[in-house]
Short mmCIF file of C-alpha atoms and ligand atoms in Angstrom, two decimals:
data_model
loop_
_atom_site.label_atom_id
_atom_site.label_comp_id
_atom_site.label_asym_id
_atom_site.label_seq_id
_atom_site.Cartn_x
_atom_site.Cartn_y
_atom_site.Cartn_z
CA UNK A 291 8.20 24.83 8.75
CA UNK A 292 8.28 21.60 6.84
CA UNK A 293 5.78 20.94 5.46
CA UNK A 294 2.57 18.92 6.10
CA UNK A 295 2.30 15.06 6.60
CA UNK A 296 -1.48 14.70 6.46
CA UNK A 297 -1.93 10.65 7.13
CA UNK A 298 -4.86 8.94 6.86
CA UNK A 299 -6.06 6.24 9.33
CA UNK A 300 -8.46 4.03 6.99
CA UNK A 301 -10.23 1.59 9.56
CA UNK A 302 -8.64 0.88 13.12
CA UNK A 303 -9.72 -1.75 15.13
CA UNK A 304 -12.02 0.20 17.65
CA UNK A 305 -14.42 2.39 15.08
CA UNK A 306 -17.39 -0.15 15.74
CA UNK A 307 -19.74 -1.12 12.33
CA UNK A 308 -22.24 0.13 14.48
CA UNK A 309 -20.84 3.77 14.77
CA UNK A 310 -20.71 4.15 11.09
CA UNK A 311 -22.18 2.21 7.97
CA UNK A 312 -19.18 4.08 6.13
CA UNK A 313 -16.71 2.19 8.38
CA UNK A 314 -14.37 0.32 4.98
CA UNK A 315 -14.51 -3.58 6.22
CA UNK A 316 -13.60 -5.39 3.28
CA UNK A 317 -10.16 -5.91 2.38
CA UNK A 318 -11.86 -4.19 -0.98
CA UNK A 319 -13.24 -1.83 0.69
CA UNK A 320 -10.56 -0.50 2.82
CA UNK A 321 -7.87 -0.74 -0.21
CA UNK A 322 -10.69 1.28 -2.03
CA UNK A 323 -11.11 4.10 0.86
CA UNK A 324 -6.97 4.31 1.32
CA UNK A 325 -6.25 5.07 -2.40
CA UNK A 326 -9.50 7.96 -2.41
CA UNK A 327 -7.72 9.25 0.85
CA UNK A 328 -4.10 9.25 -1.11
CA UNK A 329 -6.00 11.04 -4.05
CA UNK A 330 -6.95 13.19 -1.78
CA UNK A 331 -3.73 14.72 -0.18
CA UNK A 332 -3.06 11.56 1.99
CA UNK A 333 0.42 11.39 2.17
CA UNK A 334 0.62 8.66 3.79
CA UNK A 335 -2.22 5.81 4.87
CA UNK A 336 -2.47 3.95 8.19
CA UNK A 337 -4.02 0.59 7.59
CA UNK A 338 -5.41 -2.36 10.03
CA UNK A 339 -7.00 -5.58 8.66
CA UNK A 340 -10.73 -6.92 9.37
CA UNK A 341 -12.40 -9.92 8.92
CA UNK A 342 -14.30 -9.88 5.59
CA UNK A 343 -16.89 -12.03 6.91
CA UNK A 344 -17.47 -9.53 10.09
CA UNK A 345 -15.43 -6.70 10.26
CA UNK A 346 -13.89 -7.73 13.06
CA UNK A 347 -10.24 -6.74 13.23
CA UNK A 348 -8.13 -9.21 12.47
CA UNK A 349 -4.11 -9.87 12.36
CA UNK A 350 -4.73 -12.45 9.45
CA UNK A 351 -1.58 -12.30 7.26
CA UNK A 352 -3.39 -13.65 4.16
CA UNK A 353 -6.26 -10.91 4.78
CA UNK A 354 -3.61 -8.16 4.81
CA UNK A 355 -2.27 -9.61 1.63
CA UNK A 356 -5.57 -8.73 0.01
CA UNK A 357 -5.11 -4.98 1.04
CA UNK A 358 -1.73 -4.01 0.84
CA UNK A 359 -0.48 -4.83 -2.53
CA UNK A 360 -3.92 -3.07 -3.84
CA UNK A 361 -3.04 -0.08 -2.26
CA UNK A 362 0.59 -0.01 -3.84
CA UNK A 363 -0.07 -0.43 -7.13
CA UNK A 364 -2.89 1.95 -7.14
CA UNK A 365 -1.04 4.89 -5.36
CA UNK A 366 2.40 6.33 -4.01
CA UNK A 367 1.55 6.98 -0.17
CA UNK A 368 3.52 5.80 2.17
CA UNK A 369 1.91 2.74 3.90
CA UNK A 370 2.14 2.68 7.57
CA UNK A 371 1.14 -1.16 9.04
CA UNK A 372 -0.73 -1.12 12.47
CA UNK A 373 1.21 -3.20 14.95
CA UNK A 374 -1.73 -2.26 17.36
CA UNK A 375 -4.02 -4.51 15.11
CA UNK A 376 -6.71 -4.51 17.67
CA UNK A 377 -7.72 -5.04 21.16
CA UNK A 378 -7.31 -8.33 22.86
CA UNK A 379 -4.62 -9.58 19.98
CA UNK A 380 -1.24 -11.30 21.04
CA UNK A 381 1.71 -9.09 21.04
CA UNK A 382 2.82 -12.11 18.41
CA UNK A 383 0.01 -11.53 16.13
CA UNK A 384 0.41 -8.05 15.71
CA UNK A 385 4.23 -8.04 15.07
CA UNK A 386 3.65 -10.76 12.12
CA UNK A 387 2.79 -7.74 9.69
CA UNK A 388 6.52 -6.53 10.36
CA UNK A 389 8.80 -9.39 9.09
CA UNK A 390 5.86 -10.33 6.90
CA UNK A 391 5.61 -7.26 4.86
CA UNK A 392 8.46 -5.00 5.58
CA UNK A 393 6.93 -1.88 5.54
CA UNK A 394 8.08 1.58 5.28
CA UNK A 395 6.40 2.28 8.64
CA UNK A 396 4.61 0.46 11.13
CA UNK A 397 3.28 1.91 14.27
CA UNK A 398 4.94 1.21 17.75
CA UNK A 399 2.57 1.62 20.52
CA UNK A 400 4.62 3.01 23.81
CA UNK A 401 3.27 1.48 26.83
CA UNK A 402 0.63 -0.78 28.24
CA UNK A 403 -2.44 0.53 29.02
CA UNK A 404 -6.18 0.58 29.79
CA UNK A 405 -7.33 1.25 26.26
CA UNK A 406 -10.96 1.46 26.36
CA UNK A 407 -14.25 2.35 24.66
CA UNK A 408 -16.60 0.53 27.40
CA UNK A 409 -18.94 4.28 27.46
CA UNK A 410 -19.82 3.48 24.10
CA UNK A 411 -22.22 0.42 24.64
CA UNK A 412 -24.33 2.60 26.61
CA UNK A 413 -25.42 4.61 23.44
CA UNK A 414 -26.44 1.28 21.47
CA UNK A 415 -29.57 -1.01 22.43
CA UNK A 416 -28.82 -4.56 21.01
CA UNK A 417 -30.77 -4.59 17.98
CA UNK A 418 -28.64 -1.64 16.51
CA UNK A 419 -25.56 -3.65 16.51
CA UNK A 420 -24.58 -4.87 12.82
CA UNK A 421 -22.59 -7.78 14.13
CA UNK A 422 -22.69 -10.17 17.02
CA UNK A 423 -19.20 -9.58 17.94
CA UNK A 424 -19.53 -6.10 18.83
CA UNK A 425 -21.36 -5.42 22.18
CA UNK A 426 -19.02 -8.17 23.78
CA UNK A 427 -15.77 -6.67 22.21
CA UNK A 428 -16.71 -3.03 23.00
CA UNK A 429 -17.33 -4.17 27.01
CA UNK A 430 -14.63 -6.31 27.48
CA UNK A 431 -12.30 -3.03 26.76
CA UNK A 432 -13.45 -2.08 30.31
CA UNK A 433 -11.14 -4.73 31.90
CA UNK A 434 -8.31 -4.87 29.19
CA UNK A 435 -4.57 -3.98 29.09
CA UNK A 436 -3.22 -2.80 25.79
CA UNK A 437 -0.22 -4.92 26.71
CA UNK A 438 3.10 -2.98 25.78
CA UNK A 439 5.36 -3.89 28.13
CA UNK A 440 9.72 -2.79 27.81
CA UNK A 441 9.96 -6.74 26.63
CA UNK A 442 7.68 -6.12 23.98
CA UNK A 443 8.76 -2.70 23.38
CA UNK A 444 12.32 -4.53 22.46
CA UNK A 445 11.12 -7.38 20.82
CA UNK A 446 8.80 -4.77 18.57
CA UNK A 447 11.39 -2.26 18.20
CA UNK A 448 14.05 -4.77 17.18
CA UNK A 449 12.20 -6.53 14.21
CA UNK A 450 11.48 -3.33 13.10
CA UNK A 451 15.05 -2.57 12.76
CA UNK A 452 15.84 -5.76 10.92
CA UNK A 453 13.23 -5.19 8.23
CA UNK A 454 14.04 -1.39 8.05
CA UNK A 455 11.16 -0.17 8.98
CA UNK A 456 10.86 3.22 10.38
CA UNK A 457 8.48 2.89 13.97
CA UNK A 458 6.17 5.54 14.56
CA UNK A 459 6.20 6.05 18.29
CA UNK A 460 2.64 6.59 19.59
CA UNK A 461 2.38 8.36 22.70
CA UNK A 462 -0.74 7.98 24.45
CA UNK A 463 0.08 9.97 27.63
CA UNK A 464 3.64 11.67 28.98
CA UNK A 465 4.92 8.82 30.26
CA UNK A 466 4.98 7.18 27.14
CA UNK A 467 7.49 9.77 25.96
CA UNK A 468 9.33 8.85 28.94
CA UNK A 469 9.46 5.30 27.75
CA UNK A 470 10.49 6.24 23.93
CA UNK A 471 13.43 8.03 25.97
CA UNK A 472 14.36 5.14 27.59
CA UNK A 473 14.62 3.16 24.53
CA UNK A 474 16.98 5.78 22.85
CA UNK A 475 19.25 5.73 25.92
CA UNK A 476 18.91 2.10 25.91
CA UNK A 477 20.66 1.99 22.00
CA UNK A 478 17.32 0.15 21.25
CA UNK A 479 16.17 3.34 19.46
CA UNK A 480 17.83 5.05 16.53
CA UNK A 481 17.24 9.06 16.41
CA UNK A 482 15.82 11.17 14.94
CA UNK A 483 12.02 9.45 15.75
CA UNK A 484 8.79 9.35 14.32
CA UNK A 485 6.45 10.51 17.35
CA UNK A 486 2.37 10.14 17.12
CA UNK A 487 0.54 12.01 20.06
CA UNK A 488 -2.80 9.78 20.23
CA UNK A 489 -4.87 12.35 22.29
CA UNK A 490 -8.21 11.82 23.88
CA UNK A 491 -8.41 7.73 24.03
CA UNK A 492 -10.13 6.78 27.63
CA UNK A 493 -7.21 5.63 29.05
CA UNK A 494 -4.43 8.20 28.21
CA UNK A 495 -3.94 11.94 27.74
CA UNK A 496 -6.98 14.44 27.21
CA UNK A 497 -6.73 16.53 23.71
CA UNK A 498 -6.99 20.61 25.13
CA UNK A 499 -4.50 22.77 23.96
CA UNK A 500 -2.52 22.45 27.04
CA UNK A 501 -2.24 18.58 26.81
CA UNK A 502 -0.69 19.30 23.35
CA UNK A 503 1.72 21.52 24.40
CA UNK A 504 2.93 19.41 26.94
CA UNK A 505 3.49 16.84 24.97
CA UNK A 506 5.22 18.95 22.65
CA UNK A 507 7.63 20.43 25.54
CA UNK A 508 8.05 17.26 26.59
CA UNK A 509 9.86 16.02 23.54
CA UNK A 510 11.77 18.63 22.85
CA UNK A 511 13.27 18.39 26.63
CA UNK A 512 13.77 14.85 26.01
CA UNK A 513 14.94 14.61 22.67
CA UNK A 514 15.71 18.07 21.26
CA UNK A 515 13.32 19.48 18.84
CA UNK A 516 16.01 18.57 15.83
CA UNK A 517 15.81 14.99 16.66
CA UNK A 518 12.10 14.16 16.03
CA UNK A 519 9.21 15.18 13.54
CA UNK A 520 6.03 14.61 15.27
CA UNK A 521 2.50 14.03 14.40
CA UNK A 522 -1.02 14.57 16.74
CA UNK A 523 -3.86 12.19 16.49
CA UNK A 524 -7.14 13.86 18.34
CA UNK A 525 -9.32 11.23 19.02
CA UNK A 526 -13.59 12.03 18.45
CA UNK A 527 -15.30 14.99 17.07
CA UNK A 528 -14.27 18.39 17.27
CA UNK A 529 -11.04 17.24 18.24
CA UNK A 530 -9.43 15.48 15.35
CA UNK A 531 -9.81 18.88 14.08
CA UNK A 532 -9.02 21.04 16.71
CA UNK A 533 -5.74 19.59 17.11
CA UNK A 534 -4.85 19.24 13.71
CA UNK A 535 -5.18 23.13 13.68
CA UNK A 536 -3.22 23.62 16.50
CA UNK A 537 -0.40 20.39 15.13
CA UNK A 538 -0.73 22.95 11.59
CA UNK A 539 0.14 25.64 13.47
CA UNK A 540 2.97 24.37 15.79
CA UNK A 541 5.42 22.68 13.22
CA UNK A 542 3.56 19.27 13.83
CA UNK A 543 2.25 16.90 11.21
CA UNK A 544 -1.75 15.45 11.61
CA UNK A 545 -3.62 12.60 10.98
CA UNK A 546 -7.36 12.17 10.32
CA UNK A 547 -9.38 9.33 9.40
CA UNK A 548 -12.28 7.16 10.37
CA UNK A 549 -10.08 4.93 12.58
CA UNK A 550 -9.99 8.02 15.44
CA UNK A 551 -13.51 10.15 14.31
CA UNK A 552 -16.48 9.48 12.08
CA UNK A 553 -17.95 13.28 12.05
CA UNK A 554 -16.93 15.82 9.40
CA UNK A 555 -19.54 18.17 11.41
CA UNK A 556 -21.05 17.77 14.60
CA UNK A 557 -23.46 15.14 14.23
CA UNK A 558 -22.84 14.45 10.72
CA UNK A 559 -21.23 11.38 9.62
CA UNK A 560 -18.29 11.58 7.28
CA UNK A 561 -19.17 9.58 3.85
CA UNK A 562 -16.02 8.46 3.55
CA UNK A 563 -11.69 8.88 4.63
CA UNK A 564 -11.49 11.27 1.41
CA UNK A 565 -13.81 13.60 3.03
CA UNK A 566 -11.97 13.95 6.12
CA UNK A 567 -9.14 14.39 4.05
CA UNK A 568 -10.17 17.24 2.19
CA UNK A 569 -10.94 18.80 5.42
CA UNK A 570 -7.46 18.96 6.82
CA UNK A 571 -6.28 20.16 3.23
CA UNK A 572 -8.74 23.00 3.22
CA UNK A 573 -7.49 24.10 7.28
CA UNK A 574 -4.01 23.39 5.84
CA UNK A 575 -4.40 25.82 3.10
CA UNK A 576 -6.38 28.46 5.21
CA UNK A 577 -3.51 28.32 7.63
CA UNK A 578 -0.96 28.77 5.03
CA UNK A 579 0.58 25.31 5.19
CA UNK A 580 1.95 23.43 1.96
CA UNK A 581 0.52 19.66 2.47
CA UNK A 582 3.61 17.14 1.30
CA UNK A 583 3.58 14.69 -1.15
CA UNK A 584 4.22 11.00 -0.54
CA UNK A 585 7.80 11.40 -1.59
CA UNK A 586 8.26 14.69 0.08
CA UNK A 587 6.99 12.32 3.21
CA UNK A 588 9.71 10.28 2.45
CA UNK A 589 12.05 13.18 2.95
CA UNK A 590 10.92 14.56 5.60
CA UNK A 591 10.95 10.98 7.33
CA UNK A 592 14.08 9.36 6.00
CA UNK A 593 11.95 6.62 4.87
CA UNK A 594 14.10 3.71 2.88
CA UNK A 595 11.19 3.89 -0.26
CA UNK A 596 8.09 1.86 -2.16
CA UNK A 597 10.43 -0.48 -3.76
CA UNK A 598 12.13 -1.97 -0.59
CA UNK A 599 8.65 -3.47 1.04
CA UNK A 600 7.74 -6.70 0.64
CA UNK A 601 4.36 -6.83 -0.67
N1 KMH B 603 -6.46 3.66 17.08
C1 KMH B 603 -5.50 4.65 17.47
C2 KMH B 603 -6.02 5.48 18.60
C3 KMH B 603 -2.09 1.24 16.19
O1 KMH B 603 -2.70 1.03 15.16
O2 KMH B 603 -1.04 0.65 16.47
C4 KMH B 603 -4.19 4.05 17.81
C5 KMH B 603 -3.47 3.28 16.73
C6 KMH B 603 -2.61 2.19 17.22
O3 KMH B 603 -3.54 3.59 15.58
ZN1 ZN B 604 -4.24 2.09 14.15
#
């Protein structure tokens, strides 16, 4: 087996300041919580913007500015840009990162969809919120499309290609695989792929064992199991866990992080993204599976390197 890509998702743009007080908002803060997730065995970090003011998400070129160069200097993971940014943005404002910054990865979200968090107002009264933004942005997910349509999935896929940098497929259901195949018999995308299983988001697949494994067979059928490395996001407590064990297991690469689950244990809160890194390093090690190195990440993921990004 290769081995391990453990990548870190610092903030996201749906883990609510009213979930968490440990949620990093600043651009500080979140350049802060991505290097103490590199130190500790983050290959690589997945990082969104937010509002300093709020901690809303935002697609704010000068706010990523802020963030991204901090992390680079500081450490060697591999920085992975959200193209996702958060929900409600234009499909223009979250490409802007791309030709912005040229990253050495930026995620590519496969298919419109109902992505939504609506259940989660009904654990909050309104005087627990921490900012006036979130009750409203948290319902109007009920009625929402994550809007990826093929047009976009071109236009996305396409920039990436002219600023070289390598799109990490997230599948949030089969279909979506479907769709990734499509592109590659389209010529739009270049084997081998980057693949992200996003499990357990209301919305798209659930994150058993089974749905995993489906996934899994699914790619291979579609794409051969030579012509992708592949990653599993489980969404919530246990199962950011659960199916890191099983991604450990299978050949697969994980990531953790407070974007997709703010436990370390049931019902307590994880202090911070190095915790929940250290976690996946400790089930890596009791599984017997080496955790890579940024550069070894590299490798693995034909990346084109830290100098050749634009930030
Ligand atoms: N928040 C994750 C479930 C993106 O940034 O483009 C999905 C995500 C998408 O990470
Ligand atoms: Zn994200």
């Amino acid at each position: 087996m290769e081995k391990l890509i453990i990548t870190c998702a610092i903030t996201g743009g749906v883990t609510m300041p009213v979930q968490t007080p440990y949620i990093p908002l600043t651009p500080e803060q979140i350049a802060d919580s991505a290097v103490g997730a590199a130190e500790a065995g983050a290959a690589s970090v997945h990082v969104h913007a937010r509002n300093p003011e709020n901690g809303k998400p935002t697609p704010d070129v000068e706010v990523y500015k802020k963030i991204l160069p901090s992390i680079r200097k500081r450490c060697n993971a591999v920085i992975c840009v959200t193209t996702g940014g958060g929900l409600g943005l234009s499909v223009e404002d979250r490409i802007k990162v791309v030709p912005t910054f040229k990253p050495e990865v930026a995620t590519f979200n496969q298919g419109s969809m109902n992505f939504s968090i609506h259940p989660l107002a009904r654990r909050y009264k309104d005087e627990d919120y921490r900012y006036s933004w979130e009750k409203d942005y948290i319902n109007m997910t009920k009625d929402i499309v994550f809007r990826n349509t093929f047009a976009d999935l071109e236009h996305f896929c396409k920039t990436m290609k002219a600023n070289d940098t390598k799109p990490e497929c997230e599948a949030y259901d089969v279909g979506h695989l479907y769709n990734v195949s499509f592109l590659v018999r389209d010529g739009i995308l270049e084997l081998p792929l980057w693949l992200q299983f996003v499990t357990g988001v209301l919305g798209g697949i659930g994150s058993a064992p089974q749905d995993i494994v489906y996934m899994k067979e699914t790619a291979d059928r579609l794409f051969g199991s030579d012509n992708y490395q592949w990653s599993v996001i489980g969404c919530g407590y246990p199962h950011q866990f659960n199916v890191a064990a099983l991604s450990i297991m299978m050949g697969g690469h994980i990531r953790v992080g407070l974007e997709d689950n703010i436990f370390i244990e049931r019902k307590v809160l994880a202090k911070s993204n190095a915790e929940l890194v250290e976690k996946a390093v400790r089930l890596a090690r009791e599984l017997g599976r080496e955790v890579a190195t940024p550069d070894e990440a590299r490798a693995i993921l034909g990346l084109k390197g830290k100098d050749k990004v634009n930030f």
